Coordinates of C-alpha atoms and ligand atoms in Angstrom, one line a residue:
X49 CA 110.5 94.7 106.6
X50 CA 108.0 92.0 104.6
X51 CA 108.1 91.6 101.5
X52 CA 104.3 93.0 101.2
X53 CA 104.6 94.6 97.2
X54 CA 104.3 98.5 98.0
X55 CA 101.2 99.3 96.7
X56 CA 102.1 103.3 95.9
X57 CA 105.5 102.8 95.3
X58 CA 106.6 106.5 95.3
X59 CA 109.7 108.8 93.5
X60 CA 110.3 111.1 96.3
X61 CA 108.3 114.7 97.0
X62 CA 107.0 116.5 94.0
X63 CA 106.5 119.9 95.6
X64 CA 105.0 121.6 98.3
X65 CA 102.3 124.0 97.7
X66 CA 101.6 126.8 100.4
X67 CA 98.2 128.7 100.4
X68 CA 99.4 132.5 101.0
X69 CA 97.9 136.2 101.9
X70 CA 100.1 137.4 99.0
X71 CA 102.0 134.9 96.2
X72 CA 104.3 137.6 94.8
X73 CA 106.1 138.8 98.2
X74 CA 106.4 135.3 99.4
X75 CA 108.0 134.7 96.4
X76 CA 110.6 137.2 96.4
X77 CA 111.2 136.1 100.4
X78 CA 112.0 132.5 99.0
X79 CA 114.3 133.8 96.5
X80 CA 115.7 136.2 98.8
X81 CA 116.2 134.8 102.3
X82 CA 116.0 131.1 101.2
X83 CA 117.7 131.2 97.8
X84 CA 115.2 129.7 95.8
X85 CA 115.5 129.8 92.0
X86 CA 111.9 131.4 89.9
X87 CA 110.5 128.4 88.1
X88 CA 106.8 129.1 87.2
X89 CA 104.0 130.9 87.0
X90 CA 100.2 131.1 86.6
X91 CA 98.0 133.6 86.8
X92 CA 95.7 136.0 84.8
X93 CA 98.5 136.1 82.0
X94 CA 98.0 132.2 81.7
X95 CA 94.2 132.3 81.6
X96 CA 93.9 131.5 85.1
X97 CA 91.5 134.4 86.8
X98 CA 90.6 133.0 90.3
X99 CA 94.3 132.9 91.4
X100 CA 97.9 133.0 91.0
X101 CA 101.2 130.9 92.0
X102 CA 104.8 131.0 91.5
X103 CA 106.9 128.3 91.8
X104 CA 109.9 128.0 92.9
X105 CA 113.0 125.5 92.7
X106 CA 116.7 124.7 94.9
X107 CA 118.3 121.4 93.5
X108 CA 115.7 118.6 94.3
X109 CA 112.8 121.1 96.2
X110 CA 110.0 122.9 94.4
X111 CA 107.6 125.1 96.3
X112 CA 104.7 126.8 95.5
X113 CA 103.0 129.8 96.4
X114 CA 99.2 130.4 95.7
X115 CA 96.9 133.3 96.8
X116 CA 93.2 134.5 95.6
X117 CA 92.6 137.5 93.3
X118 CA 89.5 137.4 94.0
X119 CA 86.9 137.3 96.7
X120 CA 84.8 134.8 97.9
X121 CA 87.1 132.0 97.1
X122 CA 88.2 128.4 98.5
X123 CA 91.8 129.8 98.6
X124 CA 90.7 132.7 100.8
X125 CA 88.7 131.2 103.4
X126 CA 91.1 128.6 104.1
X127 CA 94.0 131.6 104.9
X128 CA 91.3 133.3 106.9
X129 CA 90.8 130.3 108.9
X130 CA 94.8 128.9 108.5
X131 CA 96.8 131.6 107.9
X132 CA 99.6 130.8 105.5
X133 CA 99.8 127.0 105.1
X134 CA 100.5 124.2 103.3
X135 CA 98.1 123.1 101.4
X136 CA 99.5 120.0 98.8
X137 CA 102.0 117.8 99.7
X138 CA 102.2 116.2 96.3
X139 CA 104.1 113.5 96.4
X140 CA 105.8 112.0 92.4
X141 CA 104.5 109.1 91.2
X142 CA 104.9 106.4 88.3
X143 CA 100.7 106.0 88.2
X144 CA 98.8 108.7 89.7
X145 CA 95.6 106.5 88.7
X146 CA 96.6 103.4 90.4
X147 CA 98.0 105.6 93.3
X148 CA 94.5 106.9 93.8
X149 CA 92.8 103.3 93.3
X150 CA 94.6 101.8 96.0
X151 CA 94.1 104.4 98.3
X152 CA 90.4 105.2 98.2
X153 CA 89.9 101.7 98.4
X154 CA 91.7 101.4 101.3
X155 CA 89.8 104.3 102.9
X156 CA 91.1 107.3 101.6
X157 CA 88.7 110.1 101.5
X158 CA 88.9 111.7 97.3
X159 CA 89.8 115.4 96.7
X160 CA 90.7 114.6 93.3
X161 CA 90.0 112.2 90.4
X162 CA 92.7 111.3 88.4
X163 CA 92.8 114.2 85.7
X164 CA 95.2 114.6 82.9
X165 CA 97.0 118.1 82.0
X166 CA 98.4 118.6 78.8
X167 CA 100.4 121.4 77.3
X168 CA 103.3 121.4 74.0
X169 CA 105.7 119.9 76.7
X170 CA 103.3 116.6 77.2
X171 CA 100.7 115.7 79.6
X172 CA 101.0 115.5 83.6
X173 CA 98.5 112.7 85.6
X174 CA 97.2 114.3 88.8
X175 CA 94.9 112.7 91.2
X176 CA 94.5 113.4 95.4
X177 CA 93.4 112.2 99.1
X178 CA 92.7 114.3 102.0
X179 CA 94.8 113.7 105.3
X180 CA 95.2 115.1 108.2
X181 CA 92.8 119.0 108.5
X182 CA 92.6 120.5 105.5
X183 CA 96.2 119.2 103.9
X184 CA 95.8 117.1 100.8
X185 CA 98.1 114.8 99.0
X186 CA 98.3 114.9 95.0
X187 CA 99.8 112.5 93.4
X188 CA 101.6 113.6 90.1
X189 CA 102.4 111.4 87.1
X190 CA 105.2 113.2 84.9
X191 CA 106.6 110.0 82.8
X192 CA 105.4 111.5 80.1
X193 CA 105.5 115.0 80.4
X194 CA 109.2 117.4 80.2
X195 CA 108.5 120.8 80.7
X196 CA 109.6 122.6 83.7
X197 CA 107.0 122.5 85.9
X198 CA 103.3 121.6 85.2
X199 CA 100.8 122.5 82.4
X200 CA 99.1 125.6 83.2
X201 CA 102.6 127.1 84.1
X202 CA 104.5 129.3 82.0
X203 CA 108.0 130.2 82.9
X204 CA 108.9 132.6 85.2
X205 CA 112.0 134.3 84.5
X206 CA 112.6 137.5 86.2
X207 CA 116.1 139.5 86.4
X208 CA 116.2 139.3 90.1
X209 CA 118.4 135.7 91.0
X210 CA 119.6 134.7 94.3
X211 CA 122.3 132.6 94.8
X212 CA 121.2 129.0 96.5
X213 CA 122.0 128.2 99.6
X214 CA 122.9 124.7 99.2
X215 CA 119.4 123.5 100.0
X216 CA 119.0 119.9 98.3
X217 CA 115.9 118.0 98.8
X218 CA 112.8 117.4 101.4
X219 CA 114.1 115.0 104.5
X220 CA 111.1 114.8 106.3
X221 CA 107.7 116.6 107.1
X222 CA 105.8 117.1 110.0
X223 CA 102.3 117.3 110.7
X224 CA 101.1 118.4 114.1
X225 CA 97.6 116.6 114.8
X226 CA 95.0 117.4 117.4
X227 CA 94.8 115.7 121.3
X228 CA 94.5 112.3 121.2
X229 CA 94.5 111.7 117.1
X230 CA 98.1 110.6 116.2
X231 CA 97.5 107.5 116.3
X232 CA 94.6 107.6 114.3
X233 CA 96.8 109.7 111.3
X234 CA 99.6 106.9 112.1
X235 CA 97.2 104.0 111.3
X236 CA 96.0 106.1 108.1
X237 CA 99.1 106.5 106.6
X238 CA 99.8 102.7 107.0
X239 CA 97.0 101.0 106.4
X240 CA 95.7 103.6 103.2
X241 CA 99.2 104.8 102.2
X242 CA 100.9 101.6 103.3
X243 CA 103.7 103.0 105.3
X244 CA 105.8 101.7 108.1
X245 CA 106.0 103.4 111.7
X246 CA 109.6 103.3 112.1
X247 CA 110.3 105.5 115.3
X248 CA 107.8 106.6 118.1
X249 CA 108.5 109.0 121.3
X250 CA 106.5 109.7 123.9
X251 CA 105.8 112.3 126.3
X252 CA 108.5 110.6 128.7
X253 CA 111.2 110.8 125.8
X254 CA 110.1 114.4 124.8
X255 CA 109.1 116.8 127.9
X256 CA 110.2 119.7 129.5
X257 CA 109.2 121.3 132.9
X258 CA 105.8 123.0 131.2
X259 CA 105.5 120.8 128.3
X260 CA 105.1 117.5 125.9
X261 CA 104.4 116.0 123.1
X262 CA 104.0 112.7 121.6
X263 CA 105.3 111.9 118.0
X264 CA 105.4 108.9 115.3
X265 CA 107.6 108.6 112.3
X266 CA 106.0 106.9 109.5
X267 CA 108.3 106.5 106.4
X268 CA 107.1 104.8 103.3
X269 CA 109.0 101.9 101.5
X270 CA 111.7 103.4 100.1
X271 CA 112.1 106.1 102.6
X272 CA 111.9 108.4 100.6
X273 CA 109.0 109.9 102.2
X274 CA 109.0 110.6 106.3
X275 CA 106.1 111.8 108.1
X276 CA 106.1 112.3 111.8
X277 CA 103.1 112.6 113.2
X278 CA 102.6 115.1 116.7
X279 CA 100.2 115.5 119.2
X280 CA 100.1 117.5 122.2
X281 CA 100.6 115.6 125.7
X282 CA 99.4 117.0 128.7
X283 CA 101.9 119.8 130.8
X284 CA 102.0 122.7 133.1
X285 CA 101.3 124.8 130.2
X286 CA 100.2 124.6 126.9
X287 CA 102.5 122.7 124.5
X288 CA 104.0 124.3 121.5
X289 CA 101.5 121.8 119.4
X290 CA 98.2 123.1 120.8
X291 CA 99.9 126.8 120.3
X292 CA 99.8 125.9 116.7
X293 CA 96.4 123.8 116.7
X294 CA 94.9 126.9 118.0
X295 CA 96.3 129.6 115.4
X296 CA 96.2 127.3 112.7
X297 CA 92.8 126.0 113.7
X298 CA 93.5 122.1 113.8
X299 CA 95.9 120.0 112.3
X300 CA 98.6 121.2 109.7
X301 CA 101.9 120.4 108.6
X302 CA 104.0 122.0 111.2
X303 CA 107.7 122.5 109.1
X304 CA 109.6 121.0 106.5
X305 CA 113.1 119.9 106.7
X306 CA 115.2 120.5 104.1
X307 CA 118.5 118.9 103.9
X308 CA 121.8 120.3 102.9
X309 CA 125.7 118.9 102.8
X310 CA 126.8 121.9 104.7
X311 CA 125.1 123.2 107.5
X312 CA 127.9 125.7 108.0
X313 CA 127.4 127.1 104.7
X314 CA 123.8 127.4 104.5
X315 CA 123.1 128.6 108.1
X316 CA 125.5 131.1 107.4
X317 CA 124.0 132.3 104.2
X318 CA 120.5 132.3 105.9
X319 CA 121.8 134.1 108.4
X320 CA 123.3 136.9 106.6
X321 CA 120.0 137.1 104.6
X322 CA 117.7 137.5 107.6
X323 CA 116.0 134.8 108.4
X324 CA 115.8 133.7 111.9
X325 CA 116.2 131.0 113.9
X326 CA 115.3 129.3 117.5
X327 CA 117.3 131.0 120.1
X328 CA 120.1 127.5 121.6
X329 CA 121.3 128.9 125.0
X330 CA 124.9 128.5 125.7
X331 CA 124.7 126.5 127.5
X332 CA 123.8 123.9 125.1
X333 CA 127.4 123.4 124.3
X334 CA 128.8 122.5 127.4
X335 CA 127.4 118.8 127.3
X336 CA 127.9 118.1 123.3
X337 CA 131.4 116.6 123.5
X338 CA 130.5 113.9 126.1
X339 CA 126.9 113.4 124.3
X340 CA 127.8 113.3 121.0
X341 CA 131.5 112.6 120.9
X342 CA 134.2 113.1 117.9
X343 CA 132.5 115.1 114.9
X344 CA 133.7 116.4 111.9
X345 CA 132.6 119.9 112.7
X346 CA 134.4 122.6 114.7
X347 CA 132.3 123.4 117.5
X348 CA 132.8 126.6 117.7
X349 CA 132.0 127.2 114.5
X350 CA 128.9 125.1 115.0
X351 CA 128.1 126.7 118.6
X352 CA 128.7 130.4 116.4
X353 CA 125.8 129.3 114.1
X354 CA 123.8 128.0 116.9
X355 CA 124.0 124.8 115.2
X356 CA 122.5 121.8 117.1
X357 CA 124.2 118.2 117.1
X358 CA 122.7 114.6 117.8
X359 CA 124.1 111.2 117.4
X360 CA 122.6 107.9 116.7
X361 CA 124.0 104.3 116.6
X362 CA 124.5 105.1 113.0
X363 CA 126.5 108.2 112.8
X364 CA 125.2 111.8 114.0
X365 CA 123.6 114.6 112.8
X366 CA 123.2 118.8 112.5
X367 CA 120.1 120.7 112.6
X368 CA 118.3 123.8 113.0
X369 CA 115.1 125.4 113.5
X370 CA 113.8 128.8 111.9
X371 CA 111.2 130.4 113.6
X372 CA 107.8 130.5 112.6
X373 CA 107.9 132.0 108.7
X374 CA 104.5 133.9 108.7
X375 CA 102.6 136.3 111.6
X376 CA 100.8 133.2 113.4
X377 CA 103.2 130.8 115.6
X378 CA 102.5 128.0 113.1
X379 CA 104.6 126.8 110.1
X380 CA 108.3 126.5 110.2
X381 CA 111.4 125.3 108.7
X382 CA 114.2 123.2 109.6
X383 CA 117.4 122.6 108.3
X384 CA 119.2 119.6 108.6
X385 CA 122.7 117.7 107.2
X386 CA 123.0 114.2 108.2
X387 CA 125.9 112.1 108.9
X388 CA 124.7 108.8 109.0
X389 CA 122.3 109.1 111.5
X390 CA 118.8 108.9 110.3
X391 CA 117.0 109.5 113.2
X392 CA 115.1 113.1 114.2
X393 CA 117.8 115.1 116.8
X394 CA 116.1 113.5 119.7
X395 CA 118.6 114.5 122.2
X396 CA 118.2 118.1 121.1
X397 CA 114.5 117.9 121.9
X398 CA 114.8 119.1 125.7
X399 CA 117.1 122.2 124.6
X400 CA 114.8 122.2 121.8
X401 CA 111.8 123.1 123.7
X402 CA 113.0 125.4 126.2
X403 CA 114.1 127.6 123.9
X404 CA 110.7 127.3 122.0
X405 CA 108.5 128.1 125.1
X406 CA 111.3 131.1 125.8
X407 CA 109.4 132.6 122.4
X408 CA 106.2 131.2 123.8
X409 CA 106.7 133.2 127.1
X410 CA 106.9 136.2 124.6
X411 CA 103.6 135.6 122.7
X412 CA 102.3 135.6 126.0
X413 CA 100.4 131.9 124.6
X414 CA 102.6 129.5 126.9
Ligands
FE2_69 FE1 112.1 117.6 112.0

């Protein structure tokens, strides 16, 4: 790497804010399937009448859920035209001004001047660029700010508590991009947000017999922050990227990985509460040992789970994919515990996908 001074140095992610069809139940399915924590809240009883969020917290990941109250809004036409989505990726900051100098000068179309929040607890810098569809990035300032959450927010402390589920902090998130435009996202991100491309795969690395895709990781100086960028390549049938470019209606983040120490644990816990993962066939097992070799792991613990494993020249790792998380085939989660490795389960990709386009098959959109 050069020694080019990073010109938005950044802390990590800040929180990920998802526009919804209805805050208060996806709430409760965060706290109850996913073991988030109630952090915040706005809404009428803060002052704010258009809409309302809660947010919610596990160790080092805050998410937010946001939905209209009332009609005709910006919040509702973009989950008539997205569904639920992501909205902010809002990433934390030491200068949310600066952050949004250098990157509408380098191009970076505005969403929002820098604007400063204040409440008792101090005041909170935000500022934000467009990327890829509709998805924005904020930038939030908090040096000098110590409540819980933002100003606007008041806490939100119901009696219902989950326990966690060991969920600790945002590895990486994807965005899937329409034909022919990753590259055009991958040059954004480094030459406006100065990050680095550090892996790349191509339809070759990452096909099946019906279909491909073509993906960039772009990480930013610390790494810290990972973005992969998708885009559909050409198959026998359509790719589980254009499946979500159509429902979604372009480009969108496509799921979030969160890490965790213990994969066992938490696929286990999210198990037992419902949620519900990609389907591994059986058969996925009988070639582990000779590709990935000695692991830590049981295997037939991990083959139980339908845990996947993938190994690196620096170590290996475990991972898993939820299924889609609302009604259209579009968002999802995955869950992941590395073990040195810091690449994206590559080898897993193949199995990957034919168990995707076995759900596909079902949709009747493959
Ligand atoms: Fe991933």
């Amino acid at each position: 790497m050069s020694n080019d001074k990073d010109f938005l140095p950044i802390n990590g992610t800040d929180f990920v804010e998802f526009y919804v069809g209805n805050a208060k139940q996806a709430a409760y399915y965060y706290q109850t399937a996913y073991g988030f924590q109630p952090l915040a809240y706005s809404g009428l009883e803060t002052g704010d009448k258009k809409k309302t969020s809660y947010a919610l917290r596990q160790d080092k990941i805050t998410l937010v859920f946001t939905t209209p109250i009332k009609q005709g809004t910006d919040i509702g036409r973009h989950i008539d035209l997205h569904g639920d989505g992501v909205k902010f990726v809002a990433l934390w900051v030491d200068d949310a001004r600066l952050s949004f100098e250098e990157t509408t000068r380098r191009g970076a179309k505005p969403y929002l001047e820098p604007q400063v929040k204040k409440d008792d607890h101090g005041e909170v810098v935000v500022s934000g660029i467009h990327t890829y569809g509709e998805t924005i990035h904020l930038f939030v300032e908090r040096k000098n700010y110590n409540g819980f959450f933002l100003p606007g927010f008041r806490e939100w402390n119901p009696a219902y508590k989950t326990q966690e589920v060991g969920l600790k902090y945002v590895d990486h998130m994807v965005g899937n991009v329409g034909w022919g435009e990753m590259n055009k996202w991958v040059d954004f991100y480094a030459d406006v947000m100065g990050f680095k491309q550090i892996i790349s795969f191509d339809d070759k690395d990452i096909s099946t017999e019906y279909t491909a895709l073509m993906s960039k990781v772009m990480s930013n100086g610390n790494g810290y922050i990972k973005f992969p960028i998708n885009e559909p390549a050409k198959g026998k049938k359509k790719s589980q990227i254009e499946e979500y470019i159509d429902f979604y209606n372009g480009a969108g983040v496509q799921h979030v990985a969160m890490a965790t120490d213990n994969i066992i644990y938490t696929i286990n816990e999210l198990r037992k509460r419902g949620v519900e993962f990609l389907h591994v066939p059986e058969s996925y097992y009988d070639t582990v040992p000779e590709r990935v070799g000695e692991i830590d792991e049981d295997l037939g613990v991990l083959k139980d789970l339908h845990i996947l494993i993938d190994r690196d020249d620096e170590g290996y790792l475990l991972q898993l994919f939820t299924k889609p998380v609302q009604d259209r085939p579009t968002v999802f989660y995955e869950i992941i515990q590395r073990k040195g490795a810091r690449s994206f389960g590559k080898g897993n990709f193949k199995a990957l996908f034919e168990a995707i386009e076995l759900e596909q098959e079902n949709r009747g959109t493959l």
